[in-house]
Amino acid sequence: MTAFDDLSPYSYLPDSIPPGGAMLNVGWLDVGRDYPVGSTPEGFLEKLGILCADHPQARTRGRHSCRLPHPSAPPPYPITIEAGGRSVTLGGAEVRVVDCGGTWLAAPDLIHHYVAAHRYRPPDAFIEGVIGAERARRL
């Protein structure tokens, strides 16, 4: 999979950027590249899983797997999660949220695995966007 620095300009599928909008990368990780680690707020991972299940964007053909090191064994292929009572296959779409300033943030749906298995900590704007997206869906 392609790797991009967090909050760098999005260029993976440029035709999918909303007209007149700006989009930044989040969570495009790959082996050999450093990434921030740490905890995320309680409930974030669950809300991210629901976003992966209910709102996949920019679907691609085929699936990517995680290339980051796994100490005990390679991850299964494809990677699946449970979200909202459903099994969701990751690695073939993006999740997108809007930060409080109106900038779109695009992440591969494997970001869920990166947070859960590798302690990746997305930028605060993405975390707030995921939590805000969940709130907006409930209004």
Short mmCIF file of N, CA and C in Angstrom, two decimals:
data_model
loop_
_atom_site.label_atom_id
_atom_site.label_comp_id
_atom_site.label_asym_id
_atom_site.label_seq_id
_atom_site.Cartn_x
_atom_site.Cartn_y
_atom_site.Cartn_z
N MET A 1 0.84 -1.18 0.00
CA MET A 1 0.00 0.00 0.00
C MET A 1 0.89 1.24 0.00
N THR A 2 0.40 2.31 -0.51
CA THR A 2 1.11 3.57 -0.56
C THR A 2 1.17 4.18 0.83
N ALA A 3 2.26 4.84 1.16
CA ALA A 3 2.41 5.52 2.45
C ALA A 3 2.50 7.02 2.22
N PHE A 4 1.83 7.76 3.10
CA PHE A 4 1.86 9.22 3.07
C PHE A 4 2.00 9.72 4.50
N ASP A 5 2.66 10.85 4.68
CA ASP A 5 2.76 11.46 6.00
C ASP A 5 1.39 11.99 6.42
N ASP A 6 1.12 11.89 7.72
CA ASP A 6 -0.13 12.46 8.24
C ASP A 6 -0.20 13.94 7.92
N LEU A 7 -1.38 14.35 7.50
CA LEU A 7 -1.74 15.73 7.20
C LEU A 7 -1.02 16.31 5.98
N SER A 8 -0.45 15.42 5.15
CA SER A 8 0.08 15.86 3.85
C SER A 8 -1.08 15.91 2.86
N PRO A 9 -0.93 16.67 1.77
CA PRO A 9 -2.02 16.75 0.80
C PRO A 9 -2.36 15.39 0.20
N TYR A 10 -3.63 15.11 0.11
CA TYR A 10 -4.12 13.84 -0.42
C TYR A 10 -3.93 13.79 -1.93
N SER A 11 -3.42 12.65 -2.43
CA SER A 11 -3.22 12.51 -3.88
C SER A 11 -3.50 11.09 -4.38
N TYR A 12 -3.94 10.20 -3.51
CA TYR A 12 -4.10 8.79 -3.90
C TYR A 12 -5.15 8.60 -4.99
N LEU A 13 -6.34 9.12 -4.79
CA LEU A 13 -7.40 9.07 -5.80
C LEU A 13 -7.91 10.50 -6.00
N PRO A 14 -7.15 11.33 -6.71
CA PRO A 14 -7.46 12.77 -6.77
C PRO A 14 -8.84 13.09 -7.33
N ASP A 15 -9.39 12.25 -8.18
CA ASP A 15 -10.72 12.53 -8.73
C ASP A 15 -11.83 12.35 -7.71
N SER A 16 -11.50 11.80 -6.54
CA SER A 16 -12.52 11.58 -5.51
C SER A 16 -12.59 12.72 -4.50
N ILE A 17 -11.76 13.74 -4.66
CA ILE A 17 -11.79 14.88 -3.74
C ILE A 17 -13.02 15.73 -4.05
N PRO A 18 -13.80 16.10 -3.03
CA PRO A 18 -14.97 16.94 -3.27
C PRO A 18 -14.57 18.24 -3.97
N PRO A 19 -15.38 18.71 -4.93
CA PRO A 19 -15.04 19.94 -5.66
C PRO A 19 -14.83 21.11 -4.71
N GLY A 20 -13.75 21.84 -4.93
CA GLY A 20 -13.46 23.02 -4.14
C GLY A 20 -12.97 22.74 -2.74
N GLY A 21 -12.75 21.49 -2.42
CA GLY A 21 -12.34 21.14 -1.07
C GLY A 21 -10.87 20.76 -0.98
N ALA A 22 -10.37 20.81 0.21
CA ALA A 22 -9.02 20.35 0.48
C ALA A 22 -9.13 19.02 1.21
N MET A 23 -8.20 18.10 0.93
CA MET A 23 -8.20 16.81 1.60
C MET A 23 -6.77 16.49 2.01
N LEU A 24 -6.64 15.96 3.24
CA LEU A 24 -5.34 15.59 3.78
C LEU A 24 -5.32 14.11 4.13
N ASN A 25 -4.12 13.55 4.12
CA ASN A 25 -3.91 12.13 4.45
C ASN A 25 -3.82 11.91 5.95
N VAL A 26 -4.34 10.77 6.38
CA VAL A 26 -4.20 10.30 7.76
C VAL A 26 -4.08 8.78 7.72
N GLY A 27 -3.11 8.24 8.42
CA GLY A 27 -3.04 6.79 8.62
C GLY A 27 -2.59 5.96 7.44
N TRP A 28 -1.87 6.52 6.52
CA TRP A 28 -1.35 5.74 5.39
C TRP A 28 0.03 5.22 5.80
N LEU A 29 0.05 4.15 6.56
CA LEU A 29 1.28 3.62 7.17
C LEU A 29 1.89 2.52 6.32
N ASP A 30 3.20 2.34 6.49
CA ASP A 30 3.88 1.24 5.81
C ASP A 30 5.13 0.89 6.61
N VAL A 31 5.64 -0.28 6.37
CA VAL A 31 6.82 -0.78 7.06
C VAL A 31 8.01 0.15 6.80
N GLY A 32 8.81 0.35 7.83
CA GLY A 32 10.00 1.18 7.69
C GLY A 32 9.77 2.66 7.86
N ARG A 33 8.56 3.07 8.13
CA ARG A 33 8.25 4.49 8.33
C ARG A 33 7.73 4.68 9.75
N ASP A 34 8.24 5.69 10.44
CA ASP A 34 7.79 5.97 11.79
C ASP A 34 6.36 6.52 11.75
N TYR A 35 5.64 6.28 12.84
CA TYR A 35 4.28 6.81 12.99
C TYR A 35 4.04 7.06 14.48
N PRO A 36 3.16 8.00 14.81
CA PRO A 36 2.90 8.30 16.22
C PRO A 36 2.12 7.17 16.89
N VAL A 37 2.49 6.88 18.12
CA VAL A 37 1.78 5.86 18.90
C VAL A 37 1.26 6.50 20.19
N GLY A 38 0.21 5.89 20.71
CA GLY A 38 -0.37 6.38 21.96
C GLY A 38 -1.80 5.93 22.06
N SER A 39 -2.43 6.35 23.13
CA SER A 39 -3.82 5.95 23.35
C SER A 39 -4.76 6.89 22.61
N THR A 40 -5.96 6.41 22.40
CA THR A 40 -7.02 7.22 21.81
C THR A 40 -8.16 7.29 22.83
N PRO A 41 -9.05 8.25 22.70
CA PRO A 41 -10.13 8.39 23.67
C PRO A 41 -11.02 7.14 23.73
N GLU A 42 -11.59 6.91 24.90
CA GLU A 42 -12.51 5.79 25.07
C GLU A 42 -13.66 5.92 24.06
N GLY A 43 -13.96 4.83 23.41
CA GLY A 43 -15.05 4.80 22.44
C GLY A 43 -14.64 5.15 21.02
N PHE A 44 -13.44 5.71 20.84
CA PHE A 44 -13.00 6.10 19.50
C PHE A 44 -12.94 4.92 18.55
N LEU A 45 -12.33 3.82 18.98
CA LEU A 45 -12.15 2.68 18.09
C LEU A 45 -13.50 2.09 17.67
N GLU A 46 -14.45 2.06 18.59
CA GLU A 46 -15.79 1.58 18.25
C GLU A 46 -16.44 2.48 17.20
N LYS A 47 -16.34 3.79 17.38
CA LYS A 47 -16.91 4.74 16.43
C LYS A 47 -16.21 4.66 15.08
N LEU A 48 -14.90 4.45 15.10
CA LEU A 48 -14.16 4.28 13.85
C LEU A 48 -14.62 3.02 13.12
N GLY A 49 -14.85 1.94 13.87
CA GLY A 49 -15.34 0.70 13.26
C GLY A 49 -16.70 0.89 12.60
N ILE A 50 -17.58 1.63 13.25
CA ILE A 50 -18.90 1.89 12.66
C ILE A 50 -18.76 2.74 11.40
N LEU A 51 -17.84 3.69 11.42
CA LEU A 51 -17.58 4.50 10.23
C LEU A 51 -17.07 3.61 9.08
N CYS A 52 -16.16 2.68 9.39
CA CYS A 52 -15.66 1.74 8.38
C CYS A 52 -16.79 0.88 7.82
N ALA A 53 -17.70 0.47 8.68
CA ALA A 53 -18.80 -0.40 8.26
C ALA A 53 -19.86 0.35 7.46
N ASP A 54 -20.22 1.53 7.92
CA ASP A 54 -21.37 2.24 7.36
C ASP A 54 -21.05 3.24 6.26
N HIS A 55 -19.81 3.72 6.21
CA HIS A 55 -19.50 4.79 5.27
C HIS A 55 -18.17 4.59 4.55
N PRO A 56 -17.95 3.43 3.93
CA PRO A 56 -16.71 3.27 3.16
C PRO A 56 -16.73 4.21 1.96
N GLN A 57 -15.60 4.78 1.66
CA GLN A 57 -15.46 5.71 0.53
C GLN A 57 -14.34 5.21 -0.38
N ALA A 58 -14.35 5.66 -1.62
CA ALA A 58 -13.26 5.40 -2.57
C ALA A 58 -12.87 3.92 -2.58
N ARG A 59 -13.86 3.06 -2.72
CA ARG A 59 -13.58 1.62 -2.77
C ARG A 59 -12.66 1.30 -3.95
N THR A 60 -11.77 0.35 -3.72
CA THR A 60 -10.86 -0.07 -4.79
C THR A 60 -11.07 -1.55 -5.07
N ARG A 61 -10.52 -2.01 -6.14
CA ARG A 61 -10.55 -3.45 -6.44
C ARG A 61 -9.46 -4.12 -5.63
N GLY A 62 -9.76 -5.27 -5.10
CA GLY A 62 -8.76 -5.99 -4.32
C GLY A 62 -8.67 -5.44 -2.91
N ARG A 63 -7.83 -6.06 -2.13
CA ARG A 63 -7.66 -5.70 -0.73
C ARG A 63 -6.17 -5.61 -0.39
N HIS A 64 -5.85 -4.65 0.46
CA HIS A 64 -4.51 -4.54 1.01
C HIS A 64 -4.50 -5.21 2.36
N SER A 65 -3.35 -5.71 2.75
CA SER A 65 -3.18 -6.25 4.08
C SER A 65 -2.20 -5.37 4.83
N CYS A 66 -2.06 -5.60 6.11
CA CYS A 66 -1.12 -4.84 6.92
C CYS A 66 0.29 -5.35 6.70
N ARG A 67 1.20 -4.42 6.39
CA ARG A 67 2.59 -4.79 6.18
C ARG A 67 3.46 -4.47 7.39
N LEU A 68 2.86 -3.90 8.44
CA LEU A 68 3.63 -3.60 9.64
C LEU A 68 3.97 -4.89 10.38
N PRO A 69 5.04 -4.88 11.18
CA PRO A 69 5.44 -6.09 11.89
C PRO A 69 4.38 -6.55 12.91
N HIS A 70 4.15 -7.85 12.96
CA HIS A 70 3.27 -8.48 13.94
C HIS A 70 4.12 -9.50 14.69
N PRO A 71 4.40 -9.27 15.97
CA PRO A 71 5.34 -10.12 16.71
C PRO A 71 4.96 -11.60 16.77
N SER A 72 3.68 -11.91 16.93
CA SER A 72 3.32 -13.32 17.13
C SER A 72 3.09 -14.08 15.82
N ALA A 73 2.42 -13.48 14.87
CA ALA A 73 2.12 -14.13 13.60
C ALA A 73 1.62 -13.08 12.62
N PRO A 74 1.72 -13.35 11.33
CA PRO A 74 1.17 -12.39 10.37
C PRO A 74 -0.33 -12.24 10.58
N PRO A 75 -0.87 -11.06 10.23
CA PRO A 75 -2.31 -10.88 10.39
C PRO A 75 -3.06 -11.75 9.38
N PRO A 76 -4.29 -12.10 9.68
CA PRO A 76 -5.06 -12.86 8.70
C PRO A 76 -5.30 -12.02 7.45
N TYR A 77 -5.57 -12.69 6.37
CA TYR A 77 -5.91 -11.97 5.14
C TYR A 77 -7.23 -12.50 4.63
N PRO A 78 -8.18 -11.65 4.40
CA PRO A 78 -8.17 -10.21 4.69
C PRO A 78 -8.40 -9.96 6.17
N ILE A 79 -8.07 -8.75 6.59
CA ILE A 79 -8.30 -8.35 7.98
C ILE A 79 -9.77 -8.01 8.13
N THR A 80 -10.40 -8.57 9.15
CA THR A 80 -11.80 -8.26 9.44
C THR A 80 -11.93 -7.78 10.88
N ILE A 81 -12.98 -6.98 11.10
CA ILE A 81 -13.30 -6.50 12.44
C ILE A 81 -14.79 -6.71 12.66
N GLU A 82 -15.20 -6.63 13.91
CA GLU A 82 -16.61 -6.61 14.26
C GLU A 82 -16.98 -5.17 14.56
N ALA A 83 -18.02 -4.68 13.92
CA ALA A 83 -18.46 -3.30 14.13
C ALA A 83 -19.97 -3.23 13.99
N GLY A 84 -20.61 -2.74 15.00
CA GLY A 84 -22.07 -2.60 14.95
C GLY A 84 -22.77 -3.93 14.76
N GLY A 85 -22.19 -5.00 15.31
CA GLY A 85 -22.79 -6.32 15.19
C GLY A 85 -22.58 -7.01 13.86
N ARG A 86 -21.68 -6.45 13.04
CA ARG A 86 -21.40 -7.03 11.72
C ARG A 86 -19.91 -7.27 11.55
N SER A 87 -19.60 -8.21 10.68
CA SER A 87 -18.22 -8.45 10.29
C SER A 87 -17.90 -7.52 9.12
N VAL A 88 -16.81 -6.79 9.24
CA VAL A 88 -16.41 -5.81 8.22
C VAL A 88 -15.02 -6.16 7.74
N THR A 89 -14.85 -6.30 6.44
CA THR A 89 -13.55 -6.58 5.84
C THR A 89 -12.85 -5.26 5.54
N LEU A 90 -11.61 -5.15 5.98
CA LEU A 90 -10.82 -3.93 5.78
C LEU A 90 -9.82 -4.13 4.64
N GLY A 91 -9.31 -3.01 4.15
CA GLY A 91 -8.23 -3.05 3.17
C GLY A 91 -8.63 -2.71 1.75
N GLY A 92 -9.90 -2.33 1.54
CA GLY A 92 -10.33 -2.02 0.18
C GLY A 92 -11.10 -0.73 0.04
N ALA A 93 -11.00 0.14 1.03
CA ALA A 93 -11.75 1.40 0.97
C ALA A 93 -11.06 2.43 1.87
N GLU A 94 -11.61 3.62 1.89
CA GLU A 94 -11.15 4.69 2.77
C GLU A 94 -12.29 5.09 3.69
N VAL A 95 -11.93 5.74 4.78
CA VAL A 95 -12.90 6.46 5.60
C VAL A 95 -12.51 7.92 5.54
N ARG A 96 -13.52 8.77 5.52
CA ARG A 96 -13.27 10.20 5.40
C ARG A 96 -14.12 10.95 6.40
N VAL A 97 -13.51 11.93 7.02
CA VAL A 97 -14.20 12.80 7.95
C VAL A 97 -13.80 14.23 7.65
N VAL A 98 -14.56 15.16 8.22
CA VAL A 98 -14.26 16.58 8.05
C VAL A 98 -13.85 17.13 9.40
N ASP A 99 -12.73 17.86 9.43
CA ASP A 99 -12.30 18.45 10.70
C ASP A 99 -13.11 19.72 10.98
N CYS A 100 -12.88 20.31 12.14
CA CYS A 100 -13.69 21.47 12.55
C CYS A 100 -13.47 22.68 11.64
N GLY A 101 -12.39 22.70 10.87
CA GLY A 101 -12.14 23.80 9.94
C GLY A 101 -12.67 23.54 8.54
N GLY A 102 -13.31 22.38 8.33
CA GLY A 102 -13.89 22.06 7.03
C GLY A 102 -12.98 21.30 6.09
N THR A 103 -11.79 20.91 6.55
CA THR A 103 -10.87 20.16 5.71
C THR A 103 -11.20 18.68 5.79
N TRP A 104 -11.24 18.02 4.64
CA TRP A 104 -11.48 16.58 4.59
C TRP A 104 -10.21 15.85 4.97
N LEU A 105 -10.37 14.76 5.74
CA LEU A 105 -9.27 13.89 6.13
C LEU A 105 -9.58 12.49 5.64
N ALA A 106 -8.68 11.91 4.85
CA ALA A 106 -8.91 10.60 4.24
C ALA A 106 -7.91 9.60 4.79
N ALA A 107 -8.44 8.44 5.20
CA ALA A 107 -7.60 7.38 5.75
C ALA A 107 -7.99 6.05 5.12
N PRO A 108 -7.04 5.14 4.93
CA PRO A 108 -7.42 3.80 4.50
C PRO A 108 -8.22 3.17 5.63
N ASP A 109 -9.19 2.31 5.30
CA ASP A 109 -9.96 1.71 6.39
C ASP A 109 -9.12 0.79 7.27
N LEU A 110 -7.94 0.42 6.82
CA LEU A 110 -7.01 -0.32 7.68
C LEU A 110 -6.57 0.49 8.89
N ILE A 111 -6.90 1.77 8.94
CA ILE A 111 -6.56 2.58 10.09
C ILE A 111 -7.13 1.97 11.37
N HIS A 112 -8.27 1.31 11.26
CA HIS A 112 -8.84 0.65 12.44
C HIS A 112 -7.86 -0.39 12.99
N HIS A 113 -7.32 -1.21 12.11
CA HIS A 113 -6.33 -2.22 12.52
C HIS A 113 -5.07 -1.55 13.07
N TYR A 114 -4.62 -0.47 12.43
CA TYR A 114 -3.41 0.20 12.89
C TYR A 114 -3.57 0.73 14.32
N VAL A 115 -4.74 1.27 14.62
CA VAL A 115 -5.00 1.78 15.97
C VAL A 115 -5.09 0.62 16.95
N ALA A 116 -5.85 -0.42 16.60
CA ALA A 116 -6.09 -1.54 17.50
C ALA A 116 -4.85 -2.40 17.72
N ALA A 117 -4.12 -2.71 16.67
CA ALA A 117 -3.02 -3.68 16.77
C ALA A 117 -1.64 -3.04 16.92
N HIS A 118 -1.48 -1.80 16.47
CA HIS A 118 -0.16 -1.18 16.45
C HIS A 118 -0.08 0.10 17.27
N ARG A 119 -1.16 0.45 17.96
CA ARG A 119 -1.22 1.63 18.81
C ARG A 119 -0.99 2.94 18.05
N TYR A 120 -1.25 2.93 16.74
CA TYR A 120 -1.14 4.16 15.96
C TYR A 120 -2.11 5.19 16.55
N ARG A 121 -1.62 6.41 16.70
CA ARG A 121 -2.48 7.49 17.19
C ARG A 121 -2.65 8.51 16.08
N PRO A 122 -3.85 8.54 15.50
CA PRO A 122 -4.10 9.52 14.45
C PRO A 122 -4.03 10.95 15.00
N PRO A 123 -3.90 11.93 14.12
CA PRO A 123 -3.92 13.32 14.55
C PRO A 123 -5.24 13.65 15.26
N ASP A 124 -5.18 14.60 16.18
CA ASP A 124 -6.38 15.00 16.93
C ASP A 124 -7.53 15.39 16.01
N ALA A 125 -7.24 16.07 14.91
CA ALA A 125 -8.31 16.49 14.00
C ALA A 125 -9.09 15.29 13.47
N PHE A 126 -8.40 14.19 13.20
CA PHE A 126 -9.08 12.98 12.71
C PHE A 126 -9.91 12.36 13.83
N ILE A 127 -9.33 12.27 15.01
CA ILE A 127 -10.06 11.70 16.15
C ILE A 127 -11.34 12.51 16.39
N GLU A 128 -11.21 13.82 16.41
CA GLU A 128 -12.38 14.68 16.62
C GLU A 128 -13.38 14.54 15.48
N GLY A 129 -12.88 14.38 14.25
CA GLY A 129 -13.78 14.18 13.11
C GLY A 129 -14.57 12.89 13.20
N VAL A 130 -13.92 11.81 13.64
CA VAL A 130 -14.61 10.52 13.79
C VAL A 130 -15.67 10.63 14.88
N ILE A 131 -15.31 11.21 15.99
CA ILE A 131 -16.27 11.37 17.09
C ILE A 131 -17.41 12.30 16.65
N GLY A 132 -17.08 13.36 15.96
CA GLY A 132 -18.10 14.30 15.46
C GLY A 132 -18.99 13.68 14.41
N ALA A 133 -18.42 12.85 13.54
CA ALA A 133 -19.22 12.18 12.50
C ALA A 133 -20.25 11.27 13.14
N GLU A 134 -19.86 10.61 14.20
CA GLU A 134 -20.78 9.72 14.90
C GLU A 134 -21.92 10.55 15.53
N ARG A 135 -21.56 11.68 16.12
CA ARG A 135 -22.59 12.55 16.70
C ARG A 135 -23.55 13.05 15.62
N ALA A 136 -22.99 13.46 14.48
CA ALA A 136 -23.82 14.00 13.41
C ALA A 136 -24.79 12.97 12.86
N ARG A 137 -24.37 11.71 12.81
CA ARG A 137 -25.25 10.67 12.31
C ARG A 137 -26.44 10.46 13.24
N ARG A 138 -26.26 10.74 14.54
CA ARG A 138 -27.33 10.51 15.50
C ARG A 138 -28.30 11.67 15.57
N LEU A 139 -27.97 12.84 15.05
CA LEU A 139 -28.88 13.99 15.12
C LEU A 139 -30.05 13.84 14.19
#
